[in-house]
mmCIF file of C-alpha atoms in Angstrom:
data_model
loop_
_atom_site.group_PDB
_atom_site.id
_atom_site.type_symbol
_atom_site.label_atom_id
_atom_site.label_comp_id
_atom_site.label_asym_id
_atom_site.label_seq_id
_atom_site.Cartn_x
_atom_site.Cartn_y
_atom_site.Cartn_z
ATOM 1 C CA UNK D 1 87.150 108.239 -12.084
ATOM 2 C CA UNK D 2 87.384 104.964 -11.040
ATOM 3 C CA UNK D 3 85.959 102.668 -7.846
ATOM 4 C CA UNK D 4 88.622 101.557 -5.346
ATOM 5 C CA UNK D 5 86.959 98.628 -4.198
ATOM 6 C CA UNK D 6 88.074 95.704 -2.678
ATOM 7 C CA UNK D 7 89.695 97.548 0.575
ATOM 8 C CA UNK D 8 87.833 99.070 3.004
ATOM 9 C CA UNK D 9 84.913 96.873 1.966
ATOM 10 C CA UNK D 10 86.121 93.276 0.978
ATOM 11 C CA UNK D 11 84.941 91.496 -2.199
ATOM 12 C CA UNK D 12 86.314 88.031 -2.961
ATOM 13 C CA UNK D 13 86.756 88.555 -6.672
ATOM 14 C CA UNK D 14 88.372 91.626 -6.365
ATOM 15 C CA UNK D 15 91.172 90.640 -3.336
ATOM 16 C CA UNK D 16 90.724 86.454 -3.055
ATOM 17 C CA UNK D 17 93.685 86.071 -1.025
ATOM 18 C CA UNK D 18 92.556 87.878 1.757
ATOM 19 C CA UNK D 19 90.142 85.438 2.280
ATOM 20 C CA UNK D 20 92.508 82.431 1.784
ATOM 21 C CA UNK D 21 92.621 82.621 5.922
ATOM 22 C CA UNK D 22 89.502 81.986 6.714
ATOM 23 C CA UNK D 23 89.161 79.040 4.981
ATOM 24 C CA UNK D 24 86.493 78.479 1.937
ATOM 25 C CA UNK D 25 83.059 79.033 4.058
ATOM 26 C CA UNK D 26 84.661 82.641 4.080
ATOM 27 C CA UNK D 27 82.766 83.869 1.574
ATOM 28 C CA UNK D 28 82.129 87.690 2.390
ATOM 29 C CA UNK D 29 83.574 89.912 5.237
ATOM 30 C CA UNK D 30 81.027 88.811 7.566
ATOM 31 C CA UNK D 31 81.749 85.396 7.601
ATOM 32 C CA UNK D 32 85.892 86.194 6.916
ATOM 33 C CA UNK D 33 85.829 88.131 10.324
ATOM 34 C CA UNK D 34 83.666 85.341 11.900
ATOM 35 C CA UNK D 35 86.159 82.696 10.885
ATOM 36 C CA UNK D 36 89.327 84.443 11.700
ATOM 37 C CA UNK D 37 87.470 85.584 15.255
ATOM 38 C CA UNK D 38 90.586 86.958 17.548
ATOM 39 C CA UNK D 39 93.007 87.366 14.911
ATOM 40 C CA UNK D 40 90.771 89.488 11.980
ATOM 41 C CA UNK D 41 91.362 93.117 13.157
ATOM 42 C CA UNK D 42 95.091 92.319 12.891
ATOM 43 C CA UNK D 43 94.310 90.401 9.184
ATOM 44 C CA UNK D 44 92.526 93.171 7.678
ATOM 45 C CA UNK D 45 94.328 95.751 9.108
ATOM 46 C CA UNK D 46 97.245 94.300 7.006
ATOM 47 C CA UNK D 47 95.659 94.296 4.213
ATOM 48 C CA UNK D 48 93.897 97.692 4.600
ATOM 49 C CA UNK D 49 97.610 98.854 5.226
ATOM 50 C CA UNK D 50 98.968 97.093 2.076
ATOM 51 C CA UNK D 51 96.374 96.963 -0.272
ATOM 52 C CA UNK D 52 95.958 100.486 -1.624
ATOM 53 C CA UNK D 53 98.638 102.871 -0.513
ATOM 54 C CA UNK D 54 99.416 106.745 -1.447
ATOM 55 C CA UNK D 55 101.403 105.543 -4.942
ATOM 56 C CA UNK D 56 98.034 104.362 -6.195
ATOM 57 C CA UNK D 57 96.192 107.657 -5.749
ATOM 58 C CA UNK D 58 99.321 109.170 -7.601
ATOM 59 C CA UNK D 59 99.010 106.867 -10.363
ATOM 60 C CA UNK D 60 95.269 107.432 -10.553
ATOM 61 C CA UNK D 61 95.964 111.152 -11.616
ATOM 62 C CA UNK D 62 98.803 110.269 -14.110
ATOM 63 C CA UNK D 63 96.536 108.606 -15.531
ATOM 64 C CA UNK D 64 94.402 111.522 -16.141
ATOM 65 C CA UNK D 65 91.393 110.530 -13.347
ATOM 66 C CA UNK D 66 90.221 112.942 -11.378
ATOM 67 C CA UNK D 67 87.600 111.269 -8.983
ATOM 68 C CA UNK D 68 88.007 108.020 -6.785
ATOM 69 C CA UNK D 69 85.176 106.223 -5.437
ATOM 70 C CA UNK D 70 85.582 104.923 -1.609
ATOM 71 C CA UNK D 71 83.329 102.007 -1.051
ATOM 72 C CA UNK D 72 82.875 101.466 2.811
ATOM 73 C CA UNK D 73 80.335 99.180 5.117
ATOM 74 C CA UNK D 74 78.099 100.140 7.690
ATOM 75 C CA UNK D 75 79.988 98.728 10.115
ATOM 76 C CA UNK D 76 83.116 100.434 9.649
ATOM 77 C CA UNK D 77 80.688 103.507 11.152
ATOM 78 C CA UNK D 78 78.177 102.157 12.880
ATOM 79 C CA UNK D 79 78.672 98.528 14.434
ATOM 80 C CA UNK D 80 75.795 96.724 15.449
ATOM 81 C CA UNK D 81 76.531 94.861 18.450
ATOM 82 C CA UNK D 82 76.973 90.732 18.022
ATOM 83 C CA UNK D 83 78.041 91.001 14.155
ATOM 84 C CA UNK D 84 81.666 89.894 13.812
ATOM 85 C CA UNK D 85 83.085 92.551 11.602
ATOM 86 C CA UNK D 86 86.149 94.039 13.095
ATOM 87 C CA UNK D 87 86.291 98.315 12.485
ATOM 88 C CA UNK D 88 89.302 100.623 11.876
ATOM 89 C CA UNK D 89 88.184 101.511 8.324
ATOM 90 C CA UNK D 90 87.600 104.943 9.151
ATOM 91 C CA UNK D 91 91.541 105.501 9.794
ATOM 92 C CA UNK D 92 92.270 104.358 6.379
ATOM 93 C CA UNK D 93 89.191 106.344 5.002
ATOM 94 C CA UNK D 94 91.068 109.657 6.439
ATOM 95 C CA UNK D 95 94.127 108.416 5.000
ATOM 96 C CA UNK D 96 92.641 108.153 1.864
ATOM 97 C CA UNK D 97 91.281 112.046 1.611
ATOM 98 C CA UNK D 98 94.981 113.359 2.549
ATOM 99 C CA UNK D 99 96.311 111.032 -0.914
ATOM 100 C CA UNK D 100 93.209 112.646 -2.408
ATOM 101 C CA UNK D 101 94.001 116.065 -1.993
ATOM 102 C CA UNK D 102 97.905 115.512 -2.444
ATOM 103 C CA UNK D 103 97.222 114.545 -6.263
ATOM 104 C CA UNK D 104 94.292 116.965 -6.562
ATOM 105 C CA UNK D 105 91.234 114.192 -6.767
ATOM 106 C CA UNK D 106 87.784 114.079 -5.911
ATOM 107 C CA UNK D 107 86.400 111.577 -3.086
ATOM 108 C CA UNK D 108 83.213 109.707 -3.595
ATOM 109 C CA UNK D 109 82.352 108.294 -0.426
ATOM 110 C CA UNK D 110 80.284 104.849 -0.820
ATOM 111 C CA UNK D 111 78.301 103.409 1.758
ATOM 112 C CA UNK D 112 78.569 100.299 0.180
ATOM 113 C CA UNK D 113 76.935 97.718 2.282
ATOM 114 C CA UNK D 114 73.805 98.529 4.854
ATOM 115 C CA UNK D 115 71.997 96.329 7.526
ATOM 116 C CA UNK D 116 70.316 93.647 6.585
ATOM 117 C CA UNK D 117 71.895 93.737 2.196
ATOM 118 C CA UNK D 118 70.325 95.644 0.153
ATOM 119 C CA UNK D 119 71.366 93.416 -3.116
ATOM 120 C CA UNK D 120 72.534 89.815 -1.237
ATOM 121 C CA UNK D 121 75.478 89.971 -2.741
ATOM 122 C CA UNK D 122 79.135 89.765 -1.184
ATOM 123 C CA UNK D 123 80.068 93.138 -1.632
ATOM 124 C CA UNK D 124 77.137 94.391 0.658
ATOM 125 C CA UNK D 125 79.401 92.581 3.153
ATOM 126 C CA UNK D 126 77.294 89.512 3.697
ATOM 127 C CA UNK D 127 75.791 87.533 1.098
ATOM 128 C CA UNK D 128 72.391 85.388 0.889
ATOM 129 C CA UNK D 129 69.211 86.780 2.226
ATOM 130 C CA UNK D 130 68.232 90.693 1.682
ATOM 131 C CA UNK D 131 66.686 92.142 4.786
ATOM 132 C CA UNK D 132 67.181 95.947 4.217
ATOM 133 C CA UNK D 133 64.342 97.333 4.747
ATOM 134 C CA UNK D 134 62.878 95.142 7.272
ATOM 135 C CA UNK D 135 62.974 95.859 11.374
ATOM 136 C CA UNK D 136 65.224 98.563 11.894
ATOM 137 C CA UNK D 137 67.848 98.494 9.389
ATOM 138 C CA UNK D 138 66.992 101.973 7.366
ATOM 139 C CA UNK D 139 66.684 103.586 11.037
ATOM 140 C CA UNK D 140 70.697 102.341 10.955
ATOM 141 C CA UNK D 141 71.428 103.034 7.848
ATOM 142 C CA UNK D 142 70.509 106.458 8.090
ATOM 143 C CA UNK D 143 72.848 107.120 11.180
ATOM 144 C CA UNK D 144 75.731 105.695 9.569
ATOM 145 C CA UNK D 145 74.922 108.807 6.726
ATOM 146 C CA UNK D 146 74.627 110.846 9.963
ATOM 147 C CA UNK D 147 77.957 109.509 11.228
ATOM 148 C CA UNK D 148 79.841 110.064 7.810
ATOM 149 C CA UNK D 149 78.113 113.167 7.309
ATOM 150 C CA UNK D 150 79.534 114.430 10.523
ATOM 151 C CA UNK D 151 82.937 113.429 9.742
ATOM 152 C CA UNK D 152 82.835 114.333 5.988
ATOM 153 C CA UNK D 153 80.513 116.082 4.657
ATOM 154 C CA UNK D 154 82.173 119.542 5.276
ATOM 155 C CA UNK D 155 85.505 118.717 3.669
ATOM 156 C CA UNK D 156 84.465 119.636 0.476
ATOM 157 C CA UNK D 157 87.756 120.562 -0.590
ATOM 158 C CA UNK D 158 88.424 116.886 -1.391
ATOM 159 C CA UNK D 159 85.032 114.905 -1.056
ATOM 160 C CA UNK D 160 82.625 115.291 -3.955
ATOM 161 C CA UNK D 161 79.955 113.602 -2.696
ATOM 162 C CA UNK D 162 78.305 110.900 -0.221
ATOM 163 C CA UNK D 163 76.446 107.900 -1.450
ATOM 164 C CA UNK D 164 73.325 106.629 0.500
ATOM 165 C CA UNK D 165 73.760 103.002 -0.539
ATOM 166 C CA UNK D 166 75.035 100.829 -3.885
ATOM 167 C CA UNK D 167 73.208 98.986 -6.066
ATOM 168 C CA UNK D 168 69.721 98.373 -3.998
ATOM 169 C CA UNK D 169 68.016 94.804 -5.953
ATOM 170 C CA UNK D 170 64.818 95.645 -6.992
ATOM 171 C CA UNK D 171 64.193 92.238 -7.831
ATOM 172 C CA UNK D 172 65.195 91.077 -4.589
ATOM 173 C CA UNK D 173 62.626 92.634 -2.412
ATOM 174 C CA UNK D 174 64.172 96.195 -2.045
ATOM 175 C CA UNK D 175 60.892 98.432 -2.053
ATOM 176 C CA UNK D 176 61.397 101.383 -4.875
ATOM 177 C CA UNK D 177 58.762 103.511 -2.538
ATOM 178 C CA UNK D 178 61.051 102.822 0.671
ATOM 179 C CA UNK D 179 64.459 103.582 -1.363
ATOM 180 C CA UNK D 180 63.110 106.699 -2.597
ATOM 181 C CA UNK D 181 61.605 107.764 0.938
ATOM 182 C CA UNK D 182 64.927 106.484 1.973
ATOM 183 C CA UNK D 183 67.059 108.385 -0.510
ATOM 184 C CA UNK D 184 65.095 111.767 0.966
ATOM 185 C CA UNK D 185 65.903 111.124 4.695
ATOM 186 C CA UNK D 186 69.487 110.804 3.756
ATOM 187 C CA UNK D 187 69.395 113.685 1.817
ATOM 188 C CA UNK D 188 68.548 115.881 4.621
ATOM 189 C CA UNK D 189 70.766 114.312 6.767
ATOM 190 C CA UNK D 190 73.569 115.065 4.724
ATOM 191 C CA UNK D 191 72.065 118.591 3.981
ATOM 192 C CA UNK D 192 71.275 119.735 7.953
ATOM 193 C CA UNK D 193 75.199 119.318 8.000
ATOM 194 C CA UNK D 194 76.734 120.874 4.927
ATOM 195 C CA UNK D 195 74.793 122.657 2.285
ATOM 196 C CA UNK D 196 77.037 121.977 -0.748
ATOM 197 C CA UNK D 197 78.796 118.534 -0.270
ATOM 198 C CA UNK D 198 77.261 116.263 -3.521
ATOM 199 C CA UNK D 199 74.377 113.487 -2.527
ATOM 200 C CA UNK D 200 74.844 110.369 -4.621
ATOM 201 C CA UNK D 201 72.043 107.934 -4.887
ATOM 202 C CA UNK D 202 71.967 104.611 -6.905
ATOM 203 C CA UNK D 203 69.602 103.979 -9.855
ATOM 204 C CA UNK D 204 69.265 100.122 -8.707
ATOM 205 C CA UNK D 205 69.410 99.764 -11.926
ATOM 206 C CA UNK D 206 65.866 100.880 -12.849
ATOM 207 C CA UNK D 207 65.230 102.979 -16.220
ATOM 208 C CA UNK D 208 66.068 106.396 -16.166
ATOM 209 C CA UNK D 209 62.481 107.124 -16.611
ATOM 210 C CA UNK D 210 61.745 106.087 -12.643
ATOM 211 C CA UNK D 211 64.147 108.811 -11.504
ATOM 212 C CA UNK D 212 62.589 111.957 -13.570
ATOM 213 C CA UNK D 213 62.037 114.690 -11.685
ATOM 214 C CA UNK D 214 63.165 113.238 -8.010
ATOM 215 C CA UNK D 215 65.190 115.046 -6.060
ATOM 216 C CA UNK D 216 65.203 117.524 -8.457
ATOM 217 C CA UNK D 217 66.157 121.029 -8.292
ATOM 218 C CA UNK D 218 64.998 123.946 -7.043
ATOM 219 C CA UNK D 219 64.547 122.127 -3.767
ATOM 220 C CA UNK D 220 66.940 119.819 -3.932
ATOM 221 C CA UNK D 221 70.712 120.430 -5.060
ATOM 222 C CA UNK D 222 73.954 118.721 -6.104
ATOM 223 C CA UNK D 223 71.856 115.432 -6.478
ATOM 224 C CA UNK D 224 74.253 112.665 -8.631
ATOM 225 C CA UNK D 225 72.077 109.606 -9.612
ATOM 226 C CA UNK D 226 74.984 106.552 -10.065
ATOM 227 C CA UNK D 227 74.221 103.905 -12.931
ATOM 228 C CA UNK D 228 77.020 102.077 -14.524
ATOM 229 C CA UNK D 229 77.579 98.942 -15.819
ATOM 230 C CA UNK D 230 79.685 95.944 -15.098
ATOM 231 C CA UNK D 231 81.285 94.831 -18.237
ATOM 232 C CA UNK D 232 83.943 92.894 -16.588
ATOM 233 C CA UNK D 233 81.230 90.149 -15.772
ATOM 234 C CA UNK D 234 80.537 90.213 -19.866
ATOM 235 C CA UNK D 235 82.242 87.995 -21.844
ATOM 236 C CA UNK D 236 82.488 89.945 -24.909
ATOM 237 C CA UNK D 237 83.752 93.015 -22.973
ATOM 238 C CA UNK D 238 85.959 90.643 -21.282
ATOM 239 C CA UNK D 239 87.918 89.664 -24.603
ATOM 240 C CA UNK D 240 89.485 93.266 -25.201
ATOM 241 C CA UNK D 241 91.349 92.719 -22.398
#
């Protein structure tokens, strides 16, 4: 499959001219939305229009593909009230499972970015400092799963699966015992709504060895654990393109 990113969550690297409006302290969405202030909703709605449209989905599956992966912010499903982020993500989202289905693909829904970042990075939506896990940000993380679980979980005739959260930095503070107490809650979320729809959770890029035997079957089912590497960012891998 392959990761559609850069849409309904923004990443600088992956779509720098959006950000070309909000000046160069726009660094992330959180700080493009701040900047742009009145006139974002009607920016990234353009782009979210524009961006990625039904002839990329169809392209996708010429290509022989047969999943797409949906990253998406918190806010987008559950805004927390004084952040600047502008919604209407959700629309697109819905848009996106009708291309889906049209060229026969599979829909991995990403919940990309959480309260607080969980890696510090841009493409949690607002870089710098990682908070997740402190105050109540896993309270609303959990019902943003609740609130995509409600509107997605039973369409399993075109999403594969929901994921909890990308890329958690273990380095940066994120607690493995609070991720993996975490990674439960979510799971029954997602389970008290639909029984079959796939539960993704990230590796954070610990050894495989951390994740033996959790969530495992017979008690827990249709359990994906996501790793994957980035070998754009290597410069080797980046000469064979």
């Amino acid at each position: 499959g392959v990761n559609i990113g850069g849409w309904l969550l923004l990443e600088p690297w992956i779509s720098p001219s959006v950000f070309e409006a909000g000046g160069s302290s726009s660094v992330d969405e959180y700080t493009l939305s701040k900047n742009l202030g009145r006139d974002a909703k009607r920016h990234l709605s353009k782009h979210w229009n524009t961006f990625i449209t039904e002839d990329d989905f169809k392209n996708i599956a010429a290509a022989g593909l047969n999943h797409v992966r949906i990253p998406i912010g918190y806010w987008a499903v559950n805004p927390i009230e004084g952040e600047p982020y502008v919604q209407g993500q959700l629309d697109y989202l819905d848009k996106a499972l009708v291309w889906a289905k049209n060229s026969n693909l599979r829909v991995v829904i990403d919940l990309h970015g959480v309260p607080g970042s969980q890696n510090g990075f841009d493409n949690s939506g607002r870089r710098g400092a990682i908070n997740w896990q402190k105050g109540d940000t896993i309270k609303q993380t959990l019902v943003a799963i609740h609130t995509l679980a409600i509107r997605y979980a039973n369409r399993t005739d075109v999403v594969d699966s929901i994921e909890l959260v990308n890329k958690p930095s273990i380095p940066g503070g994120v607690q493995v015992s609070l991720l993996k107490e975490y990674y439960k809650d979510g799971y029954d979320i997602v389970r008290d709504i639909d029984s079959t729809v796939g539960v993704a959770i990230s590796d954070a890029s610990l050894p495989p060895r951390i994740w033996n035997g959790f969530l495992a079957p017979k008690a827990y089912k249709n359990v994906f654990l996501d790793t994957y590497h980035n070998q754009v960012f290597d410069d080797i891998f980046r000469t064979f393109t």
